[in-house]
Amino acid sequence: MSADGAVLEMREVSFAYPGNSSHLIVEQINLAIQPGEIVAVVGPSGCGKSTVLNLLAGFLTPTSGAVLMQGQPVVRPAPERAVIFQSDALFPWLTVRDNAAFGPACRGDRAQLAQMDDYLTLVGLERFAGYHPAQLSVGMRQRAELARVLVNHGPVLLLDEPFSALDVQTREAMQELLLDVHARLRPAVLIVTHDPEEAIFLADRVVVMGPVPSRFIESVAISLPRPRTAAMRDSTAVLEVRRHLRALLRASTAGRQASWRAMLPQ
Ligand code: ADP
Ligand code: MG
């Protein structure tokens, strides 16, 4: 088991894509996500955020170091580490209910199937269970995605820019839905986003990635109380953290490694 109780961990993980082994994308990354914790990863485009998420999910294997889930090496994707991407992975020929029930139906898990309607209600899609994905808005399709992964009861939820394709109002509503769902089911969540505001609103801790070969250059604890409310989005505390994250991201984007090093605590 993990020494510190982490549900999901990266230990000294370095990674280069096969065929380009001299080009490390991430270098000696350490991360320990506690049960029920929400961690946001922010960083400039191309810095390796999706690579980190795919390593945690088991889609990619570290070049060196290890990814551990509840102390066991992650060697392949598994339903207990559910993943949601920016665009949904729903089957267009299945209804919302059948999409959401696909995993349990394949496994013959009757207990999970019996709870299907509760999950559709949780994500606000109870009236749309019989619709097909093409009949839904992008935001509703992401709700269906959420139901599809939540029904697995996994201890970990991995989200890669899940709300980036949504307009501002829908995005904020989805962030609030994610927090509602988290408060009820308490999975550990890792969310990759390029949006510092989203990261601050959702997370207990925001991890900032530097340019490739990427490391985590800072971890910022977010001390906002829970439940988080829409009014907190414009609070002074949020604005201050946002300013700090933006400065780190600007320095990182410009590749001015010297300047972000100078900003780190000594
Ligand atoms: P982010 O999600 O932060 O935008 P990615 O993890 O997608 O970044 O990509 C990080 C780096 O890895 C980029 O330089 C990208 O070009 C490279 N990369 C991503 N996917 C592959 C791949 N399948 N093969 C080779 N290089 C890749
Ligand atoms: Mg990405």
PDB file of C-alpha atoms and ligand atoms in Angstrom:
ATOM      1  CA  MET A   1       0.000   0.000   0.000  1.00  0.00           C
ATOM      2  CA  SER A   2       0.934   3.583  -0.359  1.00  0.00           C
ATOM      3  CA  ALA A   3       2.811   4.888   2.660  1.00  0.00           C
ATOM      4  CA  ASP A   4       0.834   8.116   2.930  1.00  0.00           C
ATOM      5  CA  GLY A   5      -2.653   6.844   2.058  1.00  0.00           C
ATOM      6  CA  ALA A   6      -2.662   8.263  -1.481  1.00  0.00           C
ATOM      7  CA  VAL A   7      -5.224   6.715  -3.826  1.00  0.00           C
ATOM      8  CA  LEU A   8      -3.218   7.580  -6.950  1.00  0.00           C
ATOM      9  CA  GLU A   9       0.465   8.436  -7.167  1.00  0.00           C
ATOM     10  CA  MET A  10       3.227   9.278  -9.585  1.00  0.00           C
ATOM     11  CA  ARG A  11       6.685   8.487  -8.308  1.00  0.00           C
ATOM     12  CA  GLU A  12       9.635  10.026 -10.116  1.00  0.00           C
ATOM     13  CA  VAL A  13       7.823   9.606 -13.424  1.00  0.00           C
ATOM     14  CA  SER A  14       9.629  10.545 -16.634  1.00  0.00           C
ATOM     15  CA  PHE A  15       8.090   9.968 -20.025  1.00  0.00           C
ATOM     16  CA  ALA A  16       9.143  10.171 -23.672  1.00  0.00           C
ATOM     17  CA  TYR A  17       6.846   9.090 -26.500  1.00  0.00           C
ATOM     18  CA  PRO A  18       8.044   5.850 -28.134  1.00  0.00           C
ATOM     19  CA  GLY A  19      10.128   6.610 -31.203  1.00  0.00           C
ATOM     20  CA  ASN A  20      11.390   9.844 -29.703  1.00  0.00           C
ATOM     21  CA  SER A  21      13.051   8.511 -26.604  1.00  0.00           C
ATOM     22  CA  SER A  22      15.563  11.339 -26.283  1.00  0.00           C
ATOM     23  CA  HIS A  23      12.761  13.923 -25.975  1.00  0.00           C
ATOM     24  CA  LEU A  24      11.380  13.758 -22.457  1.00  0.00           C
ATOM     25  CA  ILE A  25       7.918  15.309 -22.175  1.00  0.00           C
ATOM     26  CA  VAL A  26       7.734  15.072 -18.391  1.00  0.00           C
ATOM     27  CA  GLU A  27      10.658  14.641 -16.072  1.00  0.00           C
ATOM     28  CA  GLN A  28      10.718  13.147 -12.584  1.00  0.00           C
ATOM     29  CA  ILE A  29       7.194  14.061 -11.630  1.00  0.00           C
ATOM     30  CA  ASN A  30       5.922  13.267  -8.158  1.00  0.00           C
ATOM     31  CA  LEU A  31       2.257  13.541  -7.279  1.00  0.00           C
ATOM     32  CA  ALA A  32       0.139  11.960  -4.552  1.00  0.00           C
ATOM     33  CA  ILE A  33      -3.635  12.370  -4.727  1.00  0.00           C
ATOM     34  CA  GLN A  34      -5.486  11.649  -1.497  1.00  0.00           C
ATOM     35  CA  PRO A  35      -8.928   9.981  -1.386  1.00  0.00           C
ATOM     36  CA  GLY A  36     -11.607  12.594  -2.026  1.00  0.00           C
ATOM     37  CA  GLU A  37      -9.093  15.299  -2.949  1.00  0.00           C
ATOM     38  CA  ILE A  38      -9.584  17.528  -6.007  1.00  0.00           C
ATOM     39  CA  VAL A  39      -6.317  18.397  -7.743  1.00  0.00           C
ATOM     40  CA  ALA A  40      -6.179  20.687 -10.774  1.00  0.00           C
ATOM     41  CA  VAL A  41      -3.238  20.667 -13.166  1.00  0.00           C
ATOM     42  CA  VAL A  42      -2.661  23.863 -15.122  1.00  0.00           C
ATOM     43  CA  GLY A  43       0.032  24.726 -17.624  1.00  0.00           C
ATOM     44  CA  PRO A  44       0.548  26.185 -21.077  1.00  0.00           C
ATOM     45  CA  SER A  45      -0.585  24.337 -24.161  1.00  0.00           C
ATOM     46  CA  GLY A  46       1.776  21.514 -25.088  1.00  0.00           C
ATOM     47  CA  CYS A  47       3.458  21.297 -21.676  1.00  0.00           C
ATOM     48  CA  GLY A  48       2.371  17.709 -21.090  1.00  0.00           C
ATOM     49  CA  LYS A  49      -0.878  17.972 -19.115  1.00  0.00           C
ATOM     50  CA  SER A  50      -2.689  15.355 -21.210  1.00  0.00           C
ATOM     51  CA  THR A  51       0.412  13.184 -21.114  1.00  0.00           C
ATOM     52  CA  VAL A  52       0.290  13.243 -17.301  1.00  0.00           C
ATOM     53  CA  LEU A  53      -3.422  12.386 -17.307  1.00  0.00           C
ATOM     54  CA  ASN A  54      -2.886   9.539 -19.783  1.00  0.00           C
ATOM     55  CA  LEU A  55      -0.081   8.172 -17.598  1.00  0.00           C
ATOM     56  CA  LEU A  56      -2.394   8.252 -14.568  1.00  0.00           C
ATOM     57  CA  ALA A  57      -5.200   6.620 -16.572  1.00  0.00           C
ATOM     58  CA  GLY A  58      -2.929   3.811 -17.796  1.00  0.00           C
ATOM     59  CA  PHE A  59      -3.136   4.742 -21.493  1.00  0.00           C
ATOM     60  CA  LEU A  60       0.615   5.463 -21.400  1.00  0.00           C
ATOM     61  CA  THR A  61       3.399   3.707 -19.472  1.00  0.00           C
ATOM     62  CA  PRO A  62       6.182   5.695 -17.769  1.00  0.00           C
ATOM     63  CA  THR A  63       9.620   5.576 -19.395  1.00  0.00           C
ATOM     64  CA  SER A  64      10.971   5.530 -15.849  1.00  0.00           C
ATOM     65  CA  GLY A  65       9.355   5.788 -12.433  1.00  0.00           C
ATOM     66  CA  ALA A  66       5.956   4.393 -11.473  1.00  0.00           C
ATOM     67  CA  VAL A  67       2.241   5.200 -11.387  1.00  0.00           C
ATOM     68  CA  LEU A  68       0.457   3.513  -8.490  1.00  0.00           C
ATOM     69  CA  MET A  69      -3.234   3.145  -7.702  1.00  0.00           C
ATOM     70  CA  GLN A  70      -3.850   2.192  -4.080  1.00  0.00           C
ATOM     71  CA  GLY A  71      -0.252   1.034  -3.987  1.00  0.00           C
ATOM     72  CA  GLN A  72      -0.496  -1.222  -7.067  1.00  0.00           C
ATOM     73  CA  PRO A  73       1.243  -0.401 -10.366  1.00  0.00           C
ATOM     74  CA  VAL A  74      -1.082   1.002 -13.042  1.00  0.00           C
ATOM     75  CA  VAL A  75      -0.523  -1.066 -16.176  1.00  0.00           C
ATOM     76  CA  ARG A  76      -3.688  -0.476 -18.187  1.00  0.00           C
ATOM     77  CA  PRO A  77      -6.856   1.642 -18.180  1.00  0.00           C
ATOM     78  CA  ALA A  78      -9.553   0.480 -15.757  1.00  0.00           C
ATOM     79  CA  PRO A  79     -13.096   1.606 -14.906  1.00  0.00           C
ATOM     80  CA  GLU A  80     -12.052   2.558 -11.369  1.00  0.00           C
ATOM     81  CA  ARG A  81      -9.986   5.331 -12.954  1.00  0.00           C
ATOM     82  CA  ALA A  82     -12.690   6.919 -15.086  1.00  0.00           C
ATOM     83  CA  VAL A  83     -11.604   9.408 -17.750  1.00  0.00           C
ATOM     84  CA  ILE A  84     -13.564  12.231 -19.372  1.00  0.00           C
ATOM     85  CA  PHE A  85     -12.106  14.170 -22.294  1.00  0.00           C
ATOM     86  CA  GLN A  86     -13.097  17.470 -23.901  1.00  0.00           C
ATOM     87  CA  SER A  87     -15.291  15.720 -26.442  1.00  0.00           C
ATOM     88  CA  ASP A  88     -17.574  12.968 -25.291  1.00  0.00           C
ATOM     89  CA  ALA A  89     -17.014   9.295 -26.011  1.00  0.00           C
ATOM     90  CA  LEU A  90     -20.727   8.439 -26.242  1.00  0.00           C
ATOM     91  CA  PHE A  91     -21.922   5.916 -28.810  1.00  0.00           C
ATOM     92  CA  PRO A  92     -24.155   7.865 -31.244  1.00  0.00           C
ATOM     93  CA  TRP A  93     -26.463   4.894 -31.841  1.00  0.00           C
ATOM     94  CA  LEU A  94     -27.292   4.401 -28.141  1.00  0.00           C
ATOM     95  CA  THR A  95     -29.636   6.453 -25.976  1.00  0.00           C
ATOM     96  CA  VAL A  96     -28.354   8.411 -22.993  1.00  0.00           C
ATOM     97  CA  ARG A  97     -29.488   5.639 -20.659  1.00  0.00           C
ATOM     98  CA  ASP A  98     -27.893   2.876 -22.746  1.00  0.00           C
ATOM     99  CA  ASN A  99     -24.665   4.854 -23.074  1.00  0.00           C
ATOM    100  CA  ALA A 100     -24.502   5.394 -19.341  1.00  0.00           C
ATOM    101  CA  ALA A 101     -25.356   1.740 -18.678  1.00  0.00           C
ATOM    102  CA  PHE A 102     -22.889   0.376 -21.221  1.00  0.00           C
ATOM    103  CA  GLY A 103     -20.115  -0.565 -18.768  1.00  0.00           C
ATOM    104  CA  PRO A 104     -22.323  -2.264 -16.156  1.00  0.00           C
ATOM    105  CA  ALA A 105     -24.341  -3.978 -18.929  1.00  0.00           C
ATOM    106  CA  CYS A 106     -21.135  -5.440 -20.418  1.00  0.00           C
ATOM    107  CA  ARG A 107     -20.071  -6.640 -16.983  1.00  0.00           C
ATOM    108  CA  GLY A 108     -23.575  -7.909 -16.159  1.00  0.00           C
ATOM    109  CA  ASP A 109     -23.544  -5.740 -13.026  1.00  0.00           C
ATOM    110  CA  ARG A 110     -27.222  -5.694 -12.043  1.00  0.00           C
ATOM    111  CA  ALA A 111     -26.684  -3.631  -8.898  1.00  0.00           C
ATOM    112  CA  GLN A 112     -25.144  -0.802 -10.915  1.00  0.00           C
ATOM    113  CA  LEU A 113     -27.823  -1.070 -13.619  1.00  0.00           C
ATOM    114  CA  ALA A 114     -30.510  -0.725 -10.966  1.00  0.00           C
ATOM    115  CA  GLN A 115     -28.966   2.616  -9.910  1.00  0.00           C
ATOM    116  CA  MET A 116     -28.829   3.997 -13.447  1.00  0.00           C
ATOM    117  CA  ASP A 117     -31.808   6.325 -13.056  1.00  0.00           C
ATOM    118  CA  ASP A 118     -30.343   7.780  -9.840  1.00  0.00           C
ATOM    119  CA  TYR A 119     -27.210   8.745 -11.749  1.00  0.00           C
ATOM    120  CA  LEU A 120     -29.186  10.259 -14.608  1.00  0.00           C
ATOM    121  CA  THR A 121     -31.115  12.298 -12.028  1.00  0.00           C
ATOM    122  CA  LEU A 122     -27.857  13.321 -10.324  1.00  0.00           C
ATOM    123  CA  VAL A 123     -26.571  14.850 -13.565  1.00  0.00           C
ATOM    124  CA  GLY A 124     -29.975  16.359 -14.433  1.00  0.00           C
ATOM    125  CA  LEU A 125     -30.724  14.142 -17.439  1.00  0.00           C
ATOM    126  CA  GLU A 126     -33.644  12.111 -16.102  1.00  0.00           C
ATOM    127  CA  ARG A 127     -35.992  13.584 -18.719  1.00  0.00           C
ATOM    128  CA  PHE A 128     -33.535  12.904 -21.530  1.00  0.00           C
ATOM    129  CA  ALA A 129     -32.735   9.241 -20.842  1.00  0.00           C
ATOM    130  CA  GLY A 130     -34.304   8.147 -24.133  1.00  0.00           C
ATOM    131  CA  TYR A 131     -32.543  10.765 -26.283  1.00  0.00           C
ATOM    132  CA  HIS A 132     -29.609  10.036 -28.573  1.00  0.00           C
ATOM    133  CA  PRO A 133     -26.385  12.084 -28.304  1.00  0.00           C
ATOM    134  CA  ALA A 134     -27.100  13.995 -31.537  1.00  0.00           C
ATOM    135  CA  GLN A 135     -30.290  15.329 -29.920  1.00  0.00           C
ATOM    136  CA  LEU A 136     -28.355  16.844 -27.001  1.00  0.00           C
ATOM    137  CA  SER A 137     -26.299  20.013 -26.540  1.00  0.00           C
ATOM    138  CA  VAL A 138     -22.552  19.677 -25.889  1.00  0.00           C
ATOM    139  CA  GLY A 139     -23.134  20.412 -22.206  1.00  0.00           C
ATOM    140  CA  MET A 140     -25.815  17.727 -21.939  1.00  0.00           C
ATOM    141  CA  ARG A 141     -23.507  15.230 -23.622  1.00  0.00           C
ATOM    142  CA  GLN A 142     -20.872  15.981 -20.976  1.00  0.00           C
ATOM    143  CA  ARG A 143     -23.539  15.358 -18.320  1.00  0.00           C
ATOM    144  CA  ALA A 144     -24.216  11.981 -19.932  1.00  0.00           C
ATOM    145  CA  GLU A 145     -20.472  11.307 -19.872  1.00  0.00           C
ATOM    146  CA  LEU A 146     -20.429  12.084 -16.181  1.00  0.00           C
ATOM    147  CA  ALA A 147     -23.289   9.640 -15.543  1.00  0.00           C
ATOM    148  CA  ARG A 148     -21.488   7.021 -17.646  1.00  0.00           C
ATOM    149  CA  VAL A 149     -18.345   7.174 -15.525  1.00  0.00           C
ATOM    150  CA  LEU A 150     -19.988   7.766 -12.128  1.00  0.00           C
ATOM    151  CA  VAL A 151     -22.005   4.579 -12.333  1.00  0.00           C
ATOM    152  CA  ASN A 152     -18.711   2.680 -12.032  1.00  0.00           C
ATOM    153  CA  HIS A 153     -18.378   3.943  -8.439  1.00  0.00           C
ATOM    154  CA  GLY A 154     -14.667   4.415  -9.024  1.00  0.00           C
ATOM    155  CA  PRO A 155     -12.481   6.079  -6.400  1.00  0.00           C
ATOM    156  CA  VAL A 156     -10.789   8.228  -9.071  1.00  0.00           C
ATOM    157  CA  LEU A 157     -12.090  10.583 -11.746  1.00  0.00           C
ATOM    158  CA  LEU A 158      -9.660  11.950 -14.357  1.00  0.00           C
ATOM    159  CA  LEU A 159     -10.856  14.900 -16.445  1.00  0.00           C
ATOM    160  CA  ASP A 160      -8.926  16.379 -19.380  1.00  0.00           C
ATOM    161  CA  GLU A 161     -10.236  19.874 -20.240  1.00  0.00           C
ATOM    162  CA  PRO A 162     -13.793  18.508 -19.869  1.00  0.00           C
ATOM    163  CA  PHE A 163     -15.556  21.866 -20.111  1.00  0.00           C
ATOM    164  CA  SER A 164     -13.321  23.708 -22.575  1.00  0.00           C
ATOM    165  CA  ALA A 165     -15.748  23.385 -25.475  1.00  0.00           C
ATOM    166  CA  LEU A 166     -18.634  24.915 -23.509  1.00  0.00           C
ATOM    167  CA  ASP A 167     -19.843  28.511 -23.370  1.00  0.00           C
ATOM    168  CA  VAL A 168     -19.139  30.364 -20.124  1.00  0.00           C
ATOM    169  CA  GLN A 169     -22.554  29.869 -18.504  1.00  0.00           C
ATOM    170  CA  THR A 170     -22.698  26.163 -19.306  1.00  0.00           C
ATOM    171  CA  ARG A 171     -19.089  25.734 -18.203  1.00  0.00           C
ATOM    172  CA  GLU A 172     -19.797  27.322 -14.833  1.00  0.00           C
ATOM    173  CA  ALA A 173     -22.954  25.214 -14.405  1.00  0.00           C
ATOM    174  CA  MET A 174     -20.924  22.074 -15.177  1.00  0.00           C
ATOM    175  CA  GLN A 175     -18.237  23.058 -12.668  1.00  0.00           C
ATOM    176  CA  GLU A 176     -20.952  23.447 -10.030  1.00  0.00           C
ATOM    177  CA  LEU A 177     -22.468  20.089 -11.024  1.00  0.00           C
ATOM    178  CA  LEU A 178     -19.057  18.438 -10.700  1.00  0.00           C
ATOM    179  CA  LEU A 179     -18.700  19.854  -7.178  1.00  0.00           C
ATOM    180  CA  ASP A 180     -22.221  18.625  -6.258  1.00  0.00           C
ATOM    181  CA  VAL A 181     -21.384  15.166  -7.535  1.00  0.00           C
ATOM    182  CA  HIS A 182     -18.076  15.217  -5.689  1.00  0.00           C
ATOM    183  CA  ALA A 183     -19.754  16.221  -2.426  1.00  0.00           C
ATOM    184  CA  ARG A 184     -22.067  13.199  -2.673  1.00  0.00           C
ATOM    185  CA  LEU A 185     -19.726  10.510  -4.001  1.00  0.00           C
ATOM    186  CA  ARG A 186     -16.319  11.835  -2.873  1.00  0.00           C
ATOM    187  CA  PRO A 187     -14.086  10.444  -5.635  1.00  0.00           C
ATOM    188  CA  ALA A 188     -10.535  11.748  -5.866  1.00  0.00           C
ATOM    189  CA  VAL A 189     -10.492  14.057  -8.897  1.00  0.00           C
ATOM    190  CA  LEU A 190      -7.640  15.167 -11.118  1.00  0.00           C
ATOM    191  CA  ILE A 191      -8.720  17.809 -13.597  1.00  0.00           C
ATOM    192  CA  VAL A 192      -6.480  19.165 -16.326  1.00  0.00           C
ATOM    193  CA  THR A 193      -7.390  22.664 -17.436  1.00  0.00           C
ATOM    194  CA  HIS A 194      -5.754  25.652 -19.047  1.00  0.00           C
ATOM    195  CA  ASP A 195      -8.132  27.939 -17.140  1.00  0.00           C
ATOM    196  CA  PRO A 196      -6.768  29.176 -13.779  1.00  0.00           C
ATOM    197  CA  GLU A 197     -10.235  30.306 -12.658  1.00  0.00           C
ATOM    198  CA  GLU A 198     -11.693  26.856 -13.205  1.00  0.00           C
ATOM    199  CA  ALA A 199      -8.754  25.311 -11.360  1.00  0.00           C
ATOM    200  CA  ILE A 200      -9.167  27.596  -8.340  1.00  0.00           C
ATOM    201  CA  PHE A 201     -12.951  27.228  -8.153  1.00  0.00           C
ATOM    202  CA  LEU A 202     -12.815  23.422  -8.201  1.00  0.00           C
ATOM    203  CA  ALA A 203      -9.623  22.320  -6.548  1.00  0.00           C
ATOM    204  CA  ASP A 204      -8.147  21.796  -3.110  1.00  0.00           C
ATOM    205  CA  ARG A 205      -4.739  22.172  -4.728  1.00  0.00           C
ATOM    206  CA  VAL A 206      -3.563  23.554  -8.067  1.00  0.00           C
ATOM    207  CA  VAL A 207      -0.385  22.122  -9.546  1.00  0.00           C
ATOM    208  CA  VAL A 208       1.396  24.252 -12.144  1.00  0.00           C
ATOM    209  CA  MET A 209       3.432  22.633 -14.912  1.00  0.00           C
ATOM    210  CA  GLY A 210       6.452  24.248 -16.547  1.00  0.00           C
ATOM    211  CA  PRO A 211       7.592  23.968 -20.158  1.00  0.00           C
ATOM    212  CA  VAL A 212       8.724  20.629 -21.661  1.00  0.00           C
ATOM    213  CA  PRO A 213      10.535  18.650 -20.299  1.00  0.00           C
ATOM    214  CA  SER A 214       7.938  19.440 -17.741  1.00  0.00           C
ATOM    215  CA  ARG A 215       8.017  19.316 -13.988  1.00  0.00           C
ATOM    216  CA  PHE A 216       5.522  20.546 -11.448  1.00  0.00           C
ATOM    217  CA  ILE A 217       6.884  23.981 -10.665  1.00  0.00           C
ATOM    218  CA  GLU A 218       4.488  24.885  -7.904  1.00  0.00           C
ATOM    219  CA  SER A 219       1.611  23.489  -5.887  1.00  0.00           C
ATOM    220  CA  VAL A 220      -0.842  26.094  -4.624  1.00  0.00           C
ATOM    221  CA  ALA A 221      -3.262  25.140  -1.831  1.00  0.00           C
ATOM    222  CA  ILE A 222      -6.737  26.639  -2.309  1.00  0.00           C
ATOM    223  CA  SER A 223      -8.198  27.447   1.072  1.00  0.00           C
ATOM    224  CA  LEU A 224     -11.705  28.441  -0.062  1.00  0.00           C
ATOM    225  CA  PRO A 225     -14.329  26.729   2.110  1.00  0.00           C
ATOM    226  CA  ARG A 226     -16.729  24.108   0.747  1.00  0.00           C
ATOM    227  CA  PRO A 227     -19.407  24.039  -0.470  1.00  0.00           C
ATOM    228  CA  ARG A 228     -18.136  26.531  -2.998  1.00  0.00           C
ATOM    229  CA  THR A 229     -20.657  29.010  -4.283  1.00  0.00           C
ATOM    230  CA  ALA A 230     -20.848  31.061  -7.460  1.00  0.00           C
ATOM    231  CA  ALA A 231     -20.310  34.219  -5.361  1.00  0.00           C
ATOM    232  CA  MET A 232     -16.813  32.998  -4.428  1.00  0.00           C
ATOM    233  CA  ARG A 233     -15.703  33.249  -8.047  1.00  0.00           C
ATOM    234  CA  ASP A 234     -15.165  36.995  -7.663  1.00  0.00           C
ATOM    235  CA  SER A 235     -13.879  36.970  -4.083  1.00  0.00           C
ATOM    236  CA  THR A 236     -10.628  38.710  -3.221  1.00  0.00           C
ATOM    237  CA  ALA A 237      -9.052  35.395  -2.228  1.00  0.00           C
ATOM    238  CA  VAL A 238      -9.788  33.917  -5.663  1.00  0.00           C
ATOM    239  CA  LEU A 239      -8.534  36.998  -7.484  1.00  0.00           C
ATOM    240  CA  GLU A 240      -5.253  36.914  -5.564  1.00  0.00           C
ATOM    241  CA  VAL A 241      -4.571  33.258  -6.331  1.00  0.00           C
ATOM    242  CA  ARG A 242      -5.577  33.852  -9.946  1.00  0.00           C
ATOM    243  CA  ARG A 243      -3.049  36.665 -10.255  1.00  0.00           C
ATOM    244  CA  HIS A 244      -0.332  34.414  -8.838  1.00  0.00           C
ATOM    245  CA  LEU A 245      -1.207  31.516 -11.171  1.00  0.00           C
ATOM    246  CA  ARG A 246      -1.382  33.819 -14.187  1.00  0.00           C
ATOM    247  CA  ALA A 247       2.092  35.175 -13.413  1.00  0.00           C
ATOM    248  CA  LEU A 248       3.468  31.637 -13.156  1.00  0.00           C
ATOM    249  CA  LEU A 249       1.764  30.624 -16.410  1.00  0.00           C
ATOM    250  CA  ARG A 250       3.002  33.716 -18.246  1.00  0.00           C
ATOM    251  CA  ALA A 251       6.564  33.004 -17.172  1.00  0.00           C
ATOM    252  CA  SER A 252       6.163  29.357 -18.123  1.00  0.00           C
ATOM    253  CA  THR A 253       4.630  30.143 -21.513  1.00  0.00           C
ATOM    254  CA  ALA A 254       7.448  32.477 -22.376  1.00  0.00           C
ATOM    255  CA  GLY A 255       9.872  29.706 -21.503  1.00  0.00           C
ATOM    256  CA  ARG A 256      11.631  32.071 -19.159  1.00  0.00           C
ATOM    257  CA  GLN A 257      12.746  29.404 -16.784  1.00  0.00           C
ATOM    258  CA  ALA A 258      14.924  31.790 -14.854  1.00  0.00           C
ATOM    259  CA  SER A 259      11.975  33.981 -13.990  1.00  0.00           C
ATOM    260  CA  TRP A 260       9.760  31.218 -12.661  1.00  0.00           C
ATOM    261  CA  ARG A 261      12.627  29.751 -10.679  1.00  0.00           C
ATOM    262  CA  ALA A 262      13.058  33.163  -9.081  1.00  0.00           C
ATOM    263  CA  MET A 263       9.366  33.120  -8.098  1.00  0.00           C
ATOM    264  CA  LEU A 264       9.581  29.811  -6.292  1.00  0.00           C
ATOM    265  CA  PRO A 265       9.922  29.827  -2.528  1.00  0.00           C
ATOM    266  CA  GLN A 266      13.593  29.434  -1.572  1.00  0.00           C
TER     267      GLN A 266
HETATM  268  P1  ADP B   1      -0.992  19.533 -23.213  1.00  0.00           P
HETATM  269  O1  ADP B   1      -2.093  18.601 -22.862  1.00  0.00           O
HETATM  270  O2  ADP B   1      -0.394  20.225 -22.010  1.00  0.00           O
HETATM  271  O3  ADP B   1      -1.378  20.528 -24.246  1.00  0.00           O
HETATM  272  P2  ADP B   1       0.275  17.150 -24.328  1.00  0.00           P
HETATM  273  O4  ADP B   1       0.479  16.238 -23.166  1.00  0.00           O
HETATM  274  O5  ADP B   1      -0.847  16.862 -25.244  1.00  0.00           O
HETATM  275  O6  ADP B   1       0.226  18.666 -23.806  1.00  0.00           O
HETATM  276  O7  ADP B   1       1.597  17.168 -25.210  1.00  0.00           O
HETATM  277  C1  ADP B   1       2.879  17.418 -24.636  1.00  0.00           C
HETATM  278  C2  ADP B   1       3.919  17.270 -25.698  1.00  0.00           C
HETATM  279  O8  ADP B   1       3.957  15.923 -26.144  1.00  0.00           O
HETATM  280  C3  ADP B   1       3.683  18.142 -26.914  1.00  0.00           C
HETATM  281  O9  ADP B   1       4.920  18.703 -27.280  1.00  0.00           O
HETATM  282  C4  ADP B   1       3.187  17.192 -27.967  1.00  0.00           C
HETATM  283  O10 ADP B   1       3.617  17.567 -29.245  1.00  0.00           O
HETATM  284  C5  ADP B   1       3.828  15.867 -27.556  1.00  0.00           C
HETATM  285  N1  ADP B   1       2.958  14.733 -27.903  1.00  0.00           N
HETATM  286  C6  ADP B   1       1.664  14.583 -27.509  1.00  0.00           C
HETATM  287  N2  ADP B   1       1.154  13.420 -27.965  1.00  0.00           N
HETATM  288  C7  ADP B   1       2.162  12.812 -28.657  1.00  0.00           C
HETATM  289  C8  ADP B   1       2.288  11.570 -29.383  1.00  0.00           C
HETATM  290  N3  ADP B   1       1.271  10.705 -29.441  1.00  0.00           N
HETATM  291  N4  ADP B   1       3.471  11.297 -29.965  1.00  0.00           N
HETATM  292  C9  ADP B   1       4.508  12.160 -29.865  1.00  0.00           C
HETATM  293  N5  ADP B   1       4.471  13.336 -29.214  1.00  0.00           N
HETATM  294  C10 ADP B   1       3.311  13.665 -28.610  1.00  0.00           C
HETATM  295 MG    MG B   2      -4.076  18.467 -23.520  1.00  0.00          MG
END
